C-alpha atoms as a printed R data frame, in Angstrom:
    type eleno elety resid chain resno      x       y      z
1   ATOM     1    CA   MET     A     1 23.080 145.925 34.851
2   ATOM     2    CA   GLU     A     2 19.535 143.730 35.543
3   ATOM     3    CA   SER     A     3 19.105 142.507 38.761
4   ATOM     4    CA   LEU     A     4 20.065 138.453 39.039
5   ATOM     5    CA   ILE     A     5 15.814 137.710 40.140
6   ATOM     6    CA   ALA     A     6 14.796 139.824 37.714
7   ATOM     7    CA   ALA     A     7 16.558 137.605 35.142
8   ATOM     8    CA   VAL     A     8 15.468 134.195 36.600
9   ATOM     9    CA   ARG     A     9 12.271 135.370 36.669
10  ATOM    10    CA   GLN     A    10 12.326 136.019 33.156
11  ATOM    11    CA   GLN     A    11 14.591 132.884 31.793
12  ATOM    12    CA   GLU     A    12 12.239 130.265 32.354
13  ATOM    13    CA   ASP     A    13 15.410 127.004 31.398
14  ATOM    14    CA   ALA     A    14 16.779 128.792 34.763
15  ATOM    15    CA   ALA     A    15 13.671 129.472 36.787
16  ATOM    16    CA   ARG     A    16 12.777 125.571 35.844
17  ATOM    17    CA   PHE     A    17 16.396 124.038 36.709
18  ATOM    18    CA   LEU     A    18 16.436 126.462 40.019
19  ATOM    19    CA   ALA     A    19 13.181 125.287 41.236
20  ATOM    20    CA   TRP     A    20 14.143 121.766 40.519
21  ATOM    21    CA   PRO     A    21 16.869 120.072 40.799
22  ATOM    22    CA   GLY     A    22 17.894 123.641 42.911
23  ATOM    23    CA   ASP     A    23 14.652 123.303 45.285
24  ATOM    24    CA   PHE     A    24 14.866 127.326 45.035
25  ATOM    25    CA   ASP     A    25 11.736 128.527 44.438
26  ATOM    26    CA   LEU     A    26 11.086 132.995 44.408
27  ATOM    27    CA   ASP     A    27  7.712 132.853 45.803
28  ATOM    28    CA   ARG     A    28  8.564 130.895 49.172
29  ATOM    29    CA   GLY     A    29 10.255 133.397 50.920
30  ATOM    30    CA   ASP     A    30  8.686 133.545 54.082
31  ATOM    31    CA   HIS     A    31 10.025 130.734 56.935
32  ATOM    32    CA   VAL     A    32  8.199 128.867 59.232
33  ATOM    33    CA   GLU     A    33  8.458 130.742 62.073
34  ATOM    34    CA   GLU     A    34  9.782 134.471 62.944
35  ATOM    35    CA   VAL     A    35 13.428 134.893 63.574
36  ATOM    36    CA   HIS     A    36 15.751 137.610 63.554
37  ATOM    37    CA   LEU     A    37 20.011 137.702 63.410
38  ATOM    38    CA   ALA     A    38 21.444 137.818 66.376
39  ATOM    39    CA   SER     A    39 23.837 140.708 65.428
40  ATOM    40    CA   GLY     A    40 20.236 142.547 64.679
41  ATOM    41    CA   ALA     A    41 21.256 143.043 61.363
42  ATOM    42    CA   PRO     A    42 18.324 143.060 58.928
43  ATOM    43    CA   LEU     A    43 17.303 139.726 57.488
44  ATOM    44    CA   GLU     A    44 15.364 139.829 54.720
45  ATOM    45    CA   GLY     A    45 13.322 136.335 52.862
46  ATOM    46    CA   LEU     A    46 14.502 135.483 49.620
47  ATOM    47    CA   ALA     A    47 12.972 132.087 48.304
48  ATOM    48    CA   GLY     A    48 12.440 129.014 49.979
49  ATOM    49    CA   ASP     A    49 12.489 125.224 49.344
50  ATOM    50    CA   GLY     A    50  9.958 122.481 49.421
51  ATOM    51    CA   ALA     A    51 10.887 121.334 52.768
52  ATOM    52    CA   GLY     A    52 10.240 124.523 54.220
53  ATOM    53    CA   GLY     A    53 13.783 126.025 54.617
54  ATOM    54    CA   THR     A    54 14.103 129.407 53.696
55  ATOM    55    CA   TYR     A    55 16.888 131.577 52.070
56  ATOM    56    CA   PHE     A    56 17.753 135.230 53.515
57  ATOM    57    CA   PHE     A    57 19.614 138.209 52.558
58  ATOM    58    CA   CYS     A    58 21.520 139.140 55.659
59  ATOM    59    CA   GLY     A    59 22.359 143.032 56.439
60  ATOM    60    CA   GLU     A    60 21.819 146.474 54.051
61  ATOM    61    CA   GLY     A    61 22.394 146.363 50.234
62  ATOM    62    CA   GLY     A    62 20.925 144.442 47.244
63  ATOM    63    CA   GLU     A    63 21.860 141.432 45.547
64  ATOM    64    CA   GLU     A    64 25.534 141.112 46.570
65  ATOM    65    CA   ARG     A    65 24.541 140.606 50.314
66  ATOM    66    CA   PRO     A    66 25.541 137.383 52.165
67  ATOM    67    CA   ILE     A    67 22.948 134.418 52.021
68  ATOM    68    CA   LEU     A    68 21.674 132.564 54.867
69  ATOM    69    CA   TYR     A    69 19.809 129.008 54.610
70  ATOM    70    CA   ALA     A    70 17.665 128.190 57.460
71  ATOM    71    CA   ASP     A    71 15.915 124.883 57.145
72  ATOM    72    CA   SER     A    72 12.360 123.899 59.031
73  ATOM    73    CA   GLU     A    73 14.244 121.539 61.562
74  ATOM    74    CA   GLY     A    74 16.138 124.434 63.355
75  ATOM    75    CA   GLY     A    75 19.663 124.018 61.385
76  ATOM    76    CA   ALA     A    76 20.963 127.329 59.431
77  ATOM    77    CA   ALA     A    77 24.102 128.490 57.604
78  ATOM    78    CA   LEU     A    78 26.124 130.946 55.514
79  ATOM    79    CA   VAL     A    79 25.992 129.086 52.150
80  ATOM    80    CA   ALA     A    80 26.951 132.419 49.516
81  ATOM    81    CA   ILE     A    81 28.203 135.692 49.492
82  ATOM    82    CA   GLY     A    82 25.570 137.261 46.678
83  ATOM    83    CA   LEU     A    83 23.122 135.556 44.278
84  ATOM    84    CA   SER     A    84 25.047 135.030 41.746
85  ATOM    85    CA   GLU     A    85 27.128 132.884 44.133
86  ATOM    86    CA   LEU     A    86 24.351 131.206 45.530
87  ATOM    87    CA   VAL     A    87 22.988 130.587 41.917
88  ATOM    88    CA   ARG     A    88 26.083 129.398 41.056
89  ATOM    89    CA   LEU     A    89 26.179 126.628 43.952
90  ATOM    90    CA   LEU     A    90 22.512 125.523 42.941
91  ATOM    91    CA   LEU     A    91 23.374 124.729 39.189
92  ATOM    92    CA   VAL     A    92 26.258 123.529 39.742
93  ATOM    93    CA   VAL     A    93 25.933 121.169 43.283
94  ATOM    94    CA   PRO     A    94 22.045 121.442 43.571
95  ATOM    95    CA   TRP     A    95 22.436 118.299 46.351
96  ATOM    96    CA   TRP     A    96 25.107 120.527 48.677
97  ATOM    97    CA   ARG     A    97 22.665 120.310 51.585
98  ATOM    98    CA   ASP     A    98 23.597 116.317 51.630
99  ATOM    99    CA   CYS     A    99 27.317 117.062 51.118
100 ATOM   100    CA   GLN     A   100 28.375 117.335 54.495
101 ATOM   101    CA   ALA     A   101 31.889 116.812 53.933
102 ATOM   102    CA   PHE     A   102 31.998 119.190 51.244
103 ATOM   103    CA   ARG     A   103 34.373 116.412 49.361
104 ATOM   104    CA   ASP     A   104 34.121 115.752 45.290
105 ATOM   105    CA   GLU     A   105 33.478 112.390 45.598
106 ATOM   106    CA   GLU     A   106 30.541 112.550 47.662
107 ATOM   107    CA   SER     A   107 29.127 115.273 45.265
108 ATOM   108    CA   ARG     A   108 29.786 112.771 42.409
109 ATOM   109    CA   GLU     A   109 27.669 110.220 44.055
110 ATOM   110    CA   LEU     A   110 24.807 112.253 44.735
111 ATOM   111    CA   GLU     A   111 25.067 113.398 40.952
112 ATOM   112    CA   ALA     A   112 25.017 109.943 39.797
113 ATOM   113    CA   GLU     A   113 21.934 109.065 42.020
114 ATOM   114    CA   TYR     A   114 20.558 112.565 40.629
115 ATOM   115    CA   LEU     A   115 21.160 111.553 36.882
116 ATOM   116    CA   GLU     A   116 19.671 108.406 36.981
117 ATOM   117    CA   ASP     A   117 16.065 110.155 37.864
118 ATOM   118    CA   MET     A   118 17.071 113.334 35.306
119 ATOM   119    CA   PRO     A   119 19.326 112.307 32.570
120 ATOM   120    CA   ASP     A   120 19.128 115.814 30.893
121 ATOM   121    CA   LEU     A   121 20.590 117.321 33.878
122 ATOM   122    CA   VAL     A   122 23.906 118.710 32.439
123 ATOM   123    CA   ALA     A   123 22.090 120.131 29.342
124 ATOM   124    CA   ARG     A   124 19.473 121.899 31.562
125 ATOM   125    CA   ARG     A   125 22.510 123.075 33.878
126 ATOM   126    CA   GLU     A   126 24.123 124.494 30.935
127 ATOM   127    CA   ARG     A   127 20.759 125.634 29.011
128 ATOM   128    CA   ALA     A   128 19.920 127.510 32.628
129 ATOM   129    CA   ALA     A   129 23.535 129.181 33.177
130 ATOM   130    CA   VAL     A   130 23.896 130.628 29.646
131 ATOM   131    CA   ALA     A   131 20.250 131.768 29.958
132 ATOM   132    CA   LEU     A   132 21.703 133.914 33.135
133 ATOM   133    CA   GLY     A   133 24.654 134.893 31.305
134 ATOM   134    CA   LEU     A   134 26.792 133.007 34.343
135 ATOM   135    CA   SER     A   135 29.873 131.275 33.881
136 ATOM   136    CA   LEU     A   136 29.773 127.778 35.861
137 ATOM   137    CA   PRO     A   137 33.038 126.753 38.284
138 ATOM   138    CA   GLY     A   138 33.904 123.164 38.684
139 ATOM   139    CA   ARG     A   139 32.194 121.062 41.690
140 ATOM   140    CA   GLU     A   140 35.125 121.082 43.658
141 ATOM   141    CA   GLU     A   141 35.727 124.747 43.530
142 ATOM   142    CA   VAL     A   142 32.036 124.741 44.215
143 ATOM   143    CA   LEU     A   143 32.348 122.497 47.383
144 ATOM   144    CA   ALA     A   144 35.693 124.842 48.344
145 ATOM   145    CA   ARG     A   145 33.555 127.868 48.599
146 ATOM   146    CA   LEU     A   146 30.856 126.323 50.337
147 ATOM   147    CA   ARG     A   147 32.959 125.129 53.179
148 ATOM   148    CA   GLU     A   148 34.785 128.367 53.196
149 ATOM   149    CA   VAL     A   149 31.469 130.236 53.465
150 ATOM   150    CA   ALA     A   150 29.769 128.032 55.608
151 ATOM   151    CA   SER     A   151 32.554 127.616 58.551
152 ATOM   152    CA   ARG     A   152 32.292 131.505 58.969
153 ATOM   153    CA   SER     A   153 31.284 131.853 62.587
154 ATOM   154    CA   GLY     A   154 30.370 134.406 64.676
155 ATOM   155    CA   GLU     A   155 26.906 136.842 65.646
156 ATOM   156    CA   ASP     A   156 27.100 138.464 62.490
157 ATOM   157    CA   PHE     A   157 25.424 134.963 60.962
158 ATOM   158    CA   VAL     A   158 23.574 133.279 63.974
159 ATOM   159    CA   LEU     A   159 20.030 133.006 63.523
160 ATOM   160    CA   VAL     A   160 17.983 132.698 66.413
161 ATOM   161    CA   SER     A   161 13.896 131.826 66.715
162 ATOM   162    CA   THR     A   162 12.322 134.970 67.760
163 ATOM   163    CA   PRO     A   163  9.354 133.956 70.089
164 ATOM   164    CA   ASP     A   164 11.919 131.631 72.300
165 ATOM   165    CA   GLY     A   165 15.274 132.952 71.563
166 ATOM   166    CA   THR     A   166 17.200 129.682 70.673
167 ATOM   167    CA   PRO     A   167 19.732 129.853 68.230
168 ATOM   168    CA   TYR     A   168 19.697 127.820 65.298
169 ATOM   169    CA   GLU     A   169 22.021 125.030 64.894
170 ATOM   170    CA   PRO     A   170 24.733 125.266 62.339
171 ATOM   171    CA   LEU     A   171 23.895 122.927 59.389
172 ATOM   172    CA   PHE     A   172 27.551 121.487 59.022
173 ATOM   173    CA   ALA     A   173 29.926 120.235 61.266
174 ATOM   174    CA   PRO     A   174 32.620 122.291 62.356
């Protein structure tokens, strides 16, 4: 089976949607500062966003590894278990960082704002999903899964600034 990373790189519709509105760029895997996981598990930069945030694979393995997102302001959260889950999140709810309450109503309001600027959002999302061979869950399911994954606590996914030893703050309030 082809890797999803390779598929994203090869599928222009998917890569374009993930770049915007997904704000996910596979060519930006370097974080703004040196970081590590408190658990000592390996951390691998995967992609970044336009504001200096970074998506990291956590632990050993391939694309099925947990994915941590860290912003450039010292906040971090586990956002997906595996790349396919992350890509579904970015396709269905690319505004996930602004869904602090993980509510469908909140997401619908944000989607309406995006649709004002990007009327073809839904069609572009569908083309990207088809190009990657992914079925898309509903918005509520995606938000519930994000809440479940982001609420996982423990040392395994605590991101630490290596120079000063300061842990990143949770992106979402418990």
